[in-house]
């Protein structure tokens, strides 16, 4: 029959990569050019239907983890899913994303469904991180990879949908 799944999902990544914008796009279908920076963390929930289940995502959009790194585990502990976000126009944000992946692999839920989002895919002229490089990294580390744009909505629903499909059916 149809299953109801509640899944805690955490967004991690460098400041400015577009975590809040991805959530806003997914939850409200909106984009704000000058998104106010998040203080602490923000909580959202959104329900998504996949073929055999209805998944209610409980989304934690984190911020300020550079300064208050010790708070991060509060948000990823017990999370069923994680989206690690970088900005395709910013190489440092990709390096930062890899650090988050390492931390989740070491400290997170071992069954966490992880996705890597190369965001701002609309800014092709400013690209610094090759899609092939990120795809190869994701494959080596068992992450699902997509390039997204919170601005144009490209692949935003898709990445959440893909995570929903991969969550364990208990
Ligand atoms: P966060 O710090 O990771 O939460 O990043 P924000 O969501 O606050 O986004 C930082 C800035 O990047 C804001 O000015 C957003 O409008 C912008 N932004 C976010 N996503 C995109 C995107 O997909 N394309 C473009 N062009 N800008 C984006
Ligand atoms: Mg934010």
Tab-separated table of N, CA, C and O in Angstrom, residues 49-159:
chain	number	residue	atom	x	y	z
A	49	UNK	N	4.758	13.519	-3.158
A	49	UNK	CA	4.282	12.171	-3.465
A	49	UNK	C	5.206	11.513	-4.472
A	49	UNK	O	5.511	12.100	-5.506
A	50	UNK	N	5.686	10.337	-4.143
A	50	UNK	CA	6.411	9.529	-5.125
A	50	UNK	C	5.565	8.291	-5.406
A	50	UNK	O	4.488	8.142	-4.822
A	51	UNK	N	6.007	7.449	-6.298
A	51	UNK	CA	5.126	6.360	-6.734
A	51	UNK	C	4.481	5.555	-5.615
A	51	UNK	O	3.277	5.349	-5.615
A	52	UNK	N	5.286	5.122	-4.636
A	52	UNK	CA	4.744	4.210	-3.635
A	52	UNK	C	4.607	4.846	-2.253
A	52	UNK	O	4.309	4.165	-1.291
A	53	UNK	N	4.871	6.144	-2.137
A	53	UNK	CA	4.898	6.737	-0.796
A	53	UNK	C	4.602	8.229	-0.837
A	53	UNK	O	4.753	8.888	-1.867
A	54	UNK	N	4.184	8.731	0.320
A	54	UNK	CA	4.066	10.169	0.518
A	54	UNK	C	5.135	10.552	1.531
A	54	UNK	O	5.152	10.042	2.648
A	55	UNK	N	6.028	11.408	1.105
A	55	UNK	CA	7.159	11.766	1.952
A	55	UNK	C	6.958	13.173	2.480
A	55	UNK	O	6.759	14.115	1.709
A	56	UNK	N	6.973	13.290	3.801
A	56	UNK	CA	6.928	14.611	4.412
A	56	UNK	C	8.339	14.983	4.829
A	56	UNK	O	8.898	14.408	5.762
A	57	UNK	N	8.920	15.940	4.107
A	57	UNK	CA	10.257	16.408	4.455
A	57	UNK	C	10.171	17.432	5.569
A	57	UNK	O	9.376	18.373	5.503
A	58	UNK	N	11.006	17.229	6.577
A	58	UNK	CA	11.184	18.217	7.636
A	58	UNK	C	12.568	18.806	7.402
A	58	UNK	O	13.579	18.159	7.633
A	59	UNK	N	12.563	20.018	6.861
A	59	UNK	CA	13.794	20.574	6.288
A	59	UNK	C	14.452	21.575	7.234
A	59	UNK	O	13.817	22.531	7.680
A	60	UNK	N	15.718	21.334	7.508
A	60	UNK	CA	16.525	22.281	8.283
A	60	UNK	C	17.505	22.974	7.360
A	60	UNK	O	18.383	22.341	6.792
A	61	UNK	N	17.293	24.264	7.197
A	61	UNK	CA	18.168	25.115	6.385
A	61	UNK	C	19.147	25.780	7.341
A	61	UNK	O	18.761	26.630	8.133
A	62	UNK	N	20.403	25.361	7.291
A	62	UNK	CA	21.365	25.828	8.284
A	62	UNK	C	22.078	27.099	7.822
A	62	UNK	O	22.092	27.420	6.636
A	63	UNK	N	22.685	27.785	8.762
A	63	UNK	CA	23.492	28.965	8.450
A	63	UNK	C	24.435	29.249	9.599
A	63	UNK	O	24.226	28.794	10.716
A	64	UNK	N	25.469	30.011	9.290
A	64	UNK	CA	26.401	30.429	10.337
A	64	UNK	C	27.255	29.302	10.877
A	64	UNK	O	27.887	29.442	11.917
A	65	UNK	N	27.301	28.169	10.136
A	65	UNK	CA	28.068	27.035	10.660
A	65	UNK	C	29.572	27.268	10.558
A	65	UNK	O	30.360	26.507	11.114
A	66	UNK	N	29.976	28.330	9.824
A	66	UNK	CA	31.405	28.644	9.777
A	66	UNK	C	31.846	29.134	11.158
A	66	UNK	O	32.855	28.705	11.669
A	67	UNK	N	31.024	29.985	11.728
A	67	UNK	CA	31.385	30.543	13.036
A	67	UNK	C	30.993	29.630	14.186
A	67	UNK	O	31.667	29.554	15.193
A	68	UNK	N	29.848	28.971	14.020
A	68	UNK	CA	29.348	28.142	15.120
A	68	UNK	C	29.294	26.703	14.665
A	68	UNK	O	28.243	26.079	14.647
A	69	UNK	N	30.462	26.204	14.267
A	69	UNK	CA	30.505	24.877	13.660
A	69	UNK	C	29.966	23.798	14.584
A	69	UNK	O	29.372	22.820	14.138
A	70	UNK	N	30.180	24.004	15.874
A	70	UNK	CA	29.773	22.968	16.833
A	70	UNK	C	28.261	22.763	16.850
A	70	UNK	O	27.774	21.769	17.367
A	71	UNK	N	27.507	23.696	16.262
A	71	UNK	CA	26.047	23.534	16.231
A	71	UNK	C	25.586	22.607	15.105
A	71	UNK	O	24.487	22.064	15.169
A	72	UNK	N	26.418	22.425	14.104
A	72	UNK	CA	25.995	21.673	12.917
A	72	UNK	C	25.445	20.279	13.238
A	72	UNK	O	24.407	19.893	12.700
A	73	UNK	N	26.108	19.527	14.132
A	73	UNK	CA	25.599	18.178	14.411
A	73	UNK	C	24.158	18.156	14.905
A	73	UNK	O	23.430	17.188	14.654
A	74	UNK	N	23.728	19.214	15.556
A	74	UNK	CA	22.317	19.283	15.994
A	74	UNK	C	21.372	19.123	14.820
A	74	UNK	O	20.284	18.602	14.956
A	75	UNK	N	21.797	19.643	13.678
A	75	UNK	CA	20.918	19.629	12.513
A	75	UNK	C	21.070	18.362	11.674
A	75	UNK	O	20.099	17.885	11.106
A	76	UNK	N	22.288	17.811	11.595
A	76	UNK	CA	22.406	16.620	10.756
A	76	UNK	C	22.235	15.319	11.532
A	76	UNK	O	21.996	14.279	10.929
A	77	UNK	N	22.307	15.388	12.854
A	77	UNK	CA	22.135	14.170	13.640
A	77	UNK	C	20.715	13.649	13.431
A	77	UNK	O	19.751	14.408	13.528
A	78	UNK	N	20.614	12.372	13.120
A	78	UNK	CA	19.294	11.778	12.937
A	78	UNK	C	18.633	12.153	11.622
A	78	UNK	O	17.490	11.768	11.381
A	79	UNK	N	19.341	12.892	10.781
A	79	UNK	CA	18.739	13.255	9.488
A	79	UNK	C	18.740	12.043	8.559
A	79	UNK	O	19.720	11.308	8.474
A	80	UNK	N	17.632	11.849	7.879
A	80	UNK	CA	17.515	10.749	6.913
A	80	UNK	C	18.138	11.142	5.589
A	80	UNK	O	18.494	10.284	4.779
A	81	UNK	N	18.229	12.453	5.357
A	81	UNK	CA	18.727	12.920	4.077
A	81	UNK	C	19.496	14.224	4.245
A	81	UNK	O	19.243	14.992	5.182
A	82	UNK	N	20.418	14.448	3.335
A	82	UNK	CA	21.184	15.691	3.351
A	82	UNK	C	21.406	16.177	1.941
A	82	UNK	O	21.627	15.375	1.031
A	83	UNK	N	21.301	17.494	1.767
A	83	UNK	CA	21.705	18.089	0.491
A	83	UNK	C	22.886	19.004	0.790
A	83	UNK	O	22.772	19.926	1.604
A	84	UNK	N	24.003	18.706	0.157
A	84	UNK	CA	25.190	19.533	0.315
A	84	UNK	C	25.251	20.414	-0.922
A	84	UNK	O	25.275	19.924	-2.051
A	85	UNK	N	25.254	21.716	-0.660
A	85	UNK	CA	25.105	22.677	-1.751
A	85	UNK	C	26.410	23.434	-1.971
A	85	UNK	O	27.051	23.875	-1.020
A	86	UNK	N	26.803	23.561	-3.233
A	86	UNK	CA	27.875	24.492	-3.584
A	86	UNK	C	27.390	25.344	-4.743
A	86	UNK	O	26.332	25.098	-5.315
A	87	UNK	N	28.186	26.359	-5.047
A	87	UNK	CA	27.863	27.320	-6.103
A	87	UNK	C	28.810	27.026	-7.270
A	87	UNK	O	30.028	27.062	-7.088
A	88	UNK	N	28.281	26.718	-8.445
A	88	UNK	CA	29.155	26.314	-9.564
A	88	UNK	C	30.101	27.433	-10.011
A	88	UNK	O	31.053	27.184	-10.732
A	89	UNK	N	29.857	28.664	-9.558
A	89	UNK	CA	30.723	29.782	-9.933
A	89	UNK	C	31.801	30.046	-8.874
A	89	UNK	O	32.520	31.035	-8.965
A	90	UNK	N	31.877	29.169	-7.876
A	90	UNK	CA	32.756	29.426	-6.738
A	90	UNK	C	33.480	28.133	-6.334
A	90	UNK	O	32.895	27.260	-5.696
A	91	UNK	N	34.748	28.040	-6.716
A	91	UNK	CA	35.530	26.827	-6.445
A	91	UNK	C	35.633	26.559	-4.939
A	91	UNK	O	35.542	25.403	-4.504
A	92	UNK	N	35.814	27.620	-4.147
A	92	UNK	CA	35.957	27.433	-2.696
A	92	UNK	C	34.705	26.789	-2.104
A	92	UNK	O	34.794	26.002	-1.158
A	93	UNK	N	33.565	27.107	-2.678
A	93	UNK	CA	32.321	26.518	-2.137
A	93	UNK	C	32.253	25.022	-2.440
A	93	UNK	O	31.666	24.252	-1.681
A	94	UNK	N	32.891	24.609	-3.537
A	94	UNK	CA	32.956	23.174	-3.858
A	94	UNK	C	33.886	22.462	-2.871
A	94	UNK	O	33.569	21.376	-2.369
A	95	UNK	N	35.010	23.099	-2.553
A	95	UNK	CA	35.929	22.516	-1.562
A	95	UNK	C	35.235	22.400	-0.207
A	95	UNK	O	35.378	21.401	0.500
A	96	UNK	N	34.463	23.416	0.133
A	96	UNK	CA	33.719	23.420	1.400
A	96	UNK	C	32.682	22.288	1.411
A	96	UNK	O	32.466	21.631	2.431
A	97	UNK	N	32.052	22.065	0.269
A	97	UNK	CA	31.046	21.000	0.163
A	97	UNK	C	31.694	19.648	0.444
A	97	UNK	O	31.122	18.800	1.147
A	98	UNK	N	32.906	19.446	-0.075
A	98	UNK	CA	33.605	18.177	0.163
A	98	UNK	C	33.885	17.974	1.651
A	98	UNK	O	33.812	16.859	2.156
A	99	UNK	N	34.197	19.060	2.328
A	99	UNK	CA	34.434	18.977	3.776
A	99	UNK	C	33.162	18.536	4.507
A	99	UNK	O	33.209	17.735	5.441
A	100	UNK	N	32.029	19.075	4.077
A	100	UNK	CA	30.757	18.667	4.686
A	100	UNK	C	30.478	17.191	4.416
A	100	UNK	O	30.004	16.477	5.296
A	101	UNK	N	30.785	16.748	3.214
A	101	UNK	CA	30.566	15.338	2.888
A	101	UNK	C	31.398	14.459	3.823
A	101	UNK	O	30.892	13.489	4.397
A	102	UNK	N	32.666	14.839	3.989
A	102	UNK	CA	33.546	14.073	4.891
A	102	UNK	C	32.989	14.038	6.302
A	102	UNK	O	33.001	13.002	6.957
A	103	UNK	N	32.509	15.195	6.745
A	103	UNK	CA	31.986	15.251	8.115
A	103	UNK	C	30.747	14.368	8.256
A	103	UNK	O	30.607	13.645	9.238
A	104	UNK	N	29.869	14.416	7.270
A	104	UNK	CA	28.657	13.585	7.335
A	104	UNK	C	29.010	12.106	7.266
A	104	UNK	O	28.392	11.276	7.942
A	105	UNK	N	30.000	11.772	6.452
A	105	UNK	CA	30.411	10.368	6.352
A	105	UNK	C	30.978	9.883	7.682
A	105	UNK	O	30.776	8.731	8.062
A	106	UNK	N	31.677	10.783	8.393
A	106	UNK	CA	32.295	10.398	9.658
A	106	UNK	C	31.314	10.432	10.827
A	106	UNK	O	31.369	9.585	11.717
A	107	UNK	N	30.424	11.412	10.835
A	107	UNK	CA	29.606	11.668	12.033
A	107	UNK	C	28.108	11.513	11.828
A	107	UNK	O	27.360	11.516	12.790
A	108	UNK	N	27.684	11.463	10.576
A	108	UNK	CA	26.239	11.467	10.316
A	108	UNK	C	25.643	10.072	10.390
A	108	UNK	O	26.331	9.101	10.684
A	109	UNK	N	24.369	10.008	10.145
A	109	UNK	CA	23.649	8.749	10.056
A	109	UNK	C	24.223	7.934	8.883
A	109	UNK	O	24.230	8.409	7.753
A	110	UNK	N	24.706	6.714	9.152
A	110	UNK	CA	25.355	5.946	8.082
A	110	UNK	C	24.422	5.618	6.910
A	110	UNK	O	24.902	5.360	5.800
A	111	UNK	N	23.122	5.660	7.138
A	111	UNK	CA	22.184	5.367	6.047
A	111	UNK	C	21.646	6.624	5.379
A	111	UNK	O	20.689	6.572	4.614
A	112	UNK	N	22.259	7.767	5.730
A	112	UNK	CA	21.747	9.027	5.189
A	112	UNK	C	21.785	9.029	3.659
A	112	UNK	O	22.785	8.665	3.052
A	113	UNK	N	20.698	9.451	3.063
A	113	UNK	CA	20.663	9.641	1.610
A	113	UNK	C	21.234	11.027	1.338
A	113	UNK	O	20.699	12.029	1.820
A	114	UNK	N	22.344	11.062	0.611
A	114	UNK	CA	23.025	12.338	0.410
A	114	UNK	C	23.005	12.744	-1.056
A	114	UNK	O	23.255	11.929	-1.941
A	115	UNK	N	22.752	14.020	-1.244
A	115	UNK	CA	22.781	14.567	-2.604
A	115	UNK	C	23.707	15.776	-2.627
A	115	UNK	O	23.798	16.528	-1.658
A	116	UNK	N	24.380	15.932	-3.729
A	116	UNK	CA	25.255	17.083	-3.946
A	116	UNK	C	24.579	17.963	-4.991
A	116	UNK	O	24.252	17.499	-6.087
A	117	UNK	N	24.355	19.232	-4.628
A	117	UNK	CA	23.702	20.157	-5.554
A	117	UNK	C	24.689	21.228	-5.992
A	117	UNK	O	25.191	21.992	-5.167
A	118	UNK	N	24.993	21.262	-7.279
A	118	UNK	CA	25.805	22.332	-7.860
A	118	UNK	C	24.842	23.432	-8.267
A	118	UNK	O	24.246	23.393	-9.342
A	119	UNK	N	24.666	24.404	-7.386
A	119	UNK	CA	23.616	25.405	-7.590
A	119	UNK	C	24.125	26.602	-8.410
A	119	UNK	O	25.308	26.757	-8.635
A	120	UNK	N	23.196	27.451	-8.825
A	120	UNK	CA	23.434	28.623	-9.696
A	120	UNK	C	23.823	28.168	-11.103
A	120	UNK	O	24.618	28.816	-11.783
A	121	UNK	N	23.240	27.049	-11.517
A	121	UNK	CA	23.534	26.488	-12.833
A	121	UNK	C	23.090	27.416	-13.953
A	121	UNK	O	23.467	27.208	-15.114
A	122	UNK	N	22.314	28.439	-13.624
A	122	UNK	CA	21.931	29.449	-14.644
A	122	UNK	C	23.094	30.367	-14.992
A	122	UNK	O	23.083	31.010	-16.041
A	123	UNK	N	24.117	30.426	-14.108
A	123	UNK	CA	25.235	31.352	-14.335
A	123	UNK	C	26.369	30.657	-15.094
A	123	UNK	O	27.517	30.618	-14.640
A	124	UNK	N	26.040	30.118	-16.252
A	124	UNK	CA	26.991	29.299	-17.012
A	124	UNK	C	28.256	30.052	-17.395
A	124	UNK	O	29.348	29.492	-17.400
A	125	UNK	N	28.118	31.336	-17.728
A	125	UNK	CA	29.273	32.132	-18.146
A	125	UNK	C	30.300	32.284	-17.041
A	125	UNK	O	31.461	32.595	-17.305
A	126	UNK	N	29.849	32.114	-15.805
A	126	UNK	CA	30.736	32.326	-14.663
A	126	UNK	C	31.195	31.018	-14.032
A	126	UNK	O	31.787	31.013	-12.953
A	127	UNK	N	30.914	29.918	-14.703
A	127	UNK	CA	31.221	28.602	-14.141
A	127	UNK	C	32.702	28.457	-13.794
A	127	UNK	O	33.572	28.794	-14.584
A	128	UNK	N	32.952	27.898	-12.585
A	128	UNK	CA	34.324	27.590	-12.165
A	128	UNK	C	34.484	26.097	-11.872
A	128	UNK	O	35.588	25.592	-11.877
A	129	UNK	N	33.392	25.424	-11.587
A	129	UNK	CA	33.467	24.001	-11.228
A	129	UNK	C	32.827	23.194	-12.360
A	129	UNK	O	31.638	23.373	-12.668
A	130	UNK	N	33.616	22.330	-12.985
A	130	UNK	CA	33.107	21.520	-14.088
A	130	UNK	C	32.113	20.488	-13.561
A	130	UNK	O	32.338	19.876	-12.509
A	131	UNK	N	31.050	20.304	-14.293
A	131	UNK	CA	30.037	19.324	-13.895
A	131	UNK	C	30.647	17.924	-13.819
A	131	UNK	O	30.310	17.134	-12.930
A	132	UNK	N	31.580	17.642	-14.746
A	132	UNK	CA	32.200	16.311	-14.792
A	132	UNK	C	32.986	16.033	-13.507
A	132	UNK	O	32.983	14.911	-13.004
A	133	UNK	N	33.670	17.068	-13.018
A	133	UNK	CA	34.469	16.911	-11.803
A	133	UNK	C	33.557	16.606	-10.611
A	133	UNK	O	33.837	15.714	-9.806
A	134	UNK	N	32.473	17.340	-10.508
A	134	UNK	CA	31.549	17.146	-9.385
A	134	UNK	C	30.854	15.791	-9.492
A	134	UNK	O	30.672	15.097	-8.487
A	135	UNK	N	30.504	15.422	-10.700
A	135	UNK	CA	29.850	14.126	-10.928
A	135	UNK	C	30.776	12.977	-10.516
A	135	UNK	O	30.347	12.023	-9.857
A	136	UNK	N	32.057	13.095	-10.896
A	136	UNK	CA	33.028	12.051	-10.550
A	136	UNK	C	33.192	11.971	-9.040
A	136	UNK	O	33.217	10.871	-8.461
A	137	UNK	N	33.283	13.131	-8.403
A	137	UNK	CA	33.412	13.152	-6.942
A	137	UNK	C	32.190	12.515	-6.288
A	137	UNK	O	32.310	11.711	-5.351
A	138	UNK	N	31.026	12.858	-6.776
A	138	UNK	CA	29.785	12.332	-6.207
A	138	UNK	C	29.729	10.813	-6.358
A	138	UNK	O	29.360	10.103	-5.406
A	139	UNK	N	30.102	10.355	-7.512
A	139	UNK	CA	30.070	8.913	-7.765
A	139	UNK	C	31.008	8.160	-6.823
A	139	UNK	O	30.621	7.149	-6.238
A	140	UNK	N	32.216	8.691	-6.649
A	140	UNK	CA	33.183	8.053	-5.743
A	140	UNK	C	32.663	7.986	-4.320
A	140	UNK	O	33.046	7.110	-3.555
A	141	UNK	N	31.831	8.955	-3.948
A	141	UNK	CA	31.403	9.062	-2.556
A	141	UNK	C	29.952	8.638	-2.334
A	141	UNK	O	29.411	8.856	-1.239
A	142	UNK	N	29.356	8.062	-3.331
A	142	UNK	CA	27.998	7.534	-3.172
A	142	UNK	C	26.930	8.607	-3.001
A	142	UNK	O	25.938	8.393	-2.307
A	143	UNK	N	27.162	9.765	-3.618
A	143	UNK	CA	26.178	10.839	-3.525
A	143	UNK	C	25.406	10.919	-4.835
A	143	UNK	O	25.949	10.642	-5.895
A	144	UNK	N	24.185	11.369	-4.735
A	144	UNK	CA	23.435	11.670	-5.938
A	144	UNK	C	23.776	13.105	-6.340
A	144	UNK	O	23.773	13.999	-5.505
A	145	UNK	N	24.077	13.342	-7.607
A	145	UNK	CA	24.516	14.679	-8.033
A	145	UNK	C	23.578	15.292	-9.059
A	145	UNK	O	23.138	14.626	-10.000
A	146	UNK	N	23.287	16.572	-8.862
A	146	UNK	CA	22.562	17.331	-9.870
A	146	UNK	C	23.028	18.778	-9.822
A	146	UNK	O	23.337	19.294	-8.756
A	147	UNK	N	23.040	19.428	-10.969
A	147	UNK	CA	23.190	20.882	-10.982
A	147	UNK	C	21.791	21.482	-10.933
A	147	UNK	O	20.881	21.006	-11.622
A	148	UNK	N	21.649	22.502	-10.116
A	148	UNK	CA	20.332	23.094	-9.863
A	148	UNK	C	20.384	24.601	-10.087
A	148	UNK	O	21.464	25.203	-10.086
A	149	UNK	N	19.224	25.191	-10.244
A	149	UNK	CA	19.138	26.643	-10.186
A	149	UNK	C	17.894	27.021	-9.399
A	149	UNK	O	16.773	26.747	-9.833
A	150	UNK	N	18.110	27.644	-8.255
A	150	UNK	CA	16.965	28.139	-7.481
A	150	UNK	C	16.300	29.278	-8.252
A	150	UNK	O	15.101	29.514	-8.115
A	151	UNK	N	17.080	29.946	-9.098
A	151	UNK	CA	16.548	31.086	-9.847
A	151	UNK	C	15.576	30.633	-10.937
A	151	UNK	O	14.462	31.146	-11.034
A	152	UNK	N	15.993	29.666	-11.756
A	152	UNK	CA	15.122	29.214	-12.854
A	152	UNK	C	14.273	28.010	-12.452
A	152	UNK	O	13.420	27.584	-13.218
A	153	UNK	N	14.538	27.439	-11.295
A	153	UNK	CA	13.857	26.238	-10.780
A	153	UNK	C	14.379	24.943	-11.403
A	153	UNK	O	13.908	23.862	-11.049
A	154	UNK	N	15.384	25.035	-12.263
A	154	UNK	CA	15.899	23.819	-12.911
A	154	UNK	C	16.379	22.797	-11.887
A	154	UNK	O	17.198	23.119	-11.017
A	155	UNK	N	15.839	21.594	-11.999
A	155	UNK	CA	16.242	20.444	-11.167
A	155	UNK	C	15.960	20.575	-9.674
A	155	UNK	O	16.409	19.727	-8.902
A	156	UNK	N	15.250	21.592	-9.252
A	156	UNK	CA	15.042	21.762	-7.805
A	156	UNK	C	14.061	20.712	-7.285
A	156	UNK	O	14.397	19.941	-6.381
A	157	UNK	N	12.881	20.643	-7.875
A	157	UNK	CA	11.956	19.588	-7.432
A	157	UNK	C	12.571	18.212	-7.654
A	157	UNK	O	12.369	17.301	-6.846
A	158	UNK	N	13.313	18.099	-8.735
A	158	UNK	CA	13.889	16.802	-9.100
A	158	UNK	C	14.829	16.257	-8.035
A	158	UNK	O	14.831	15.060	-7.774
A	159	UNK	N	15.630	17.130	-7.450
A	159	UNK	CA	16.599	16.622	-6.472
A	159	UNK	C	15.869	16.131	-5.221
A	159	UNK	O	16.199	15.081	-4.669
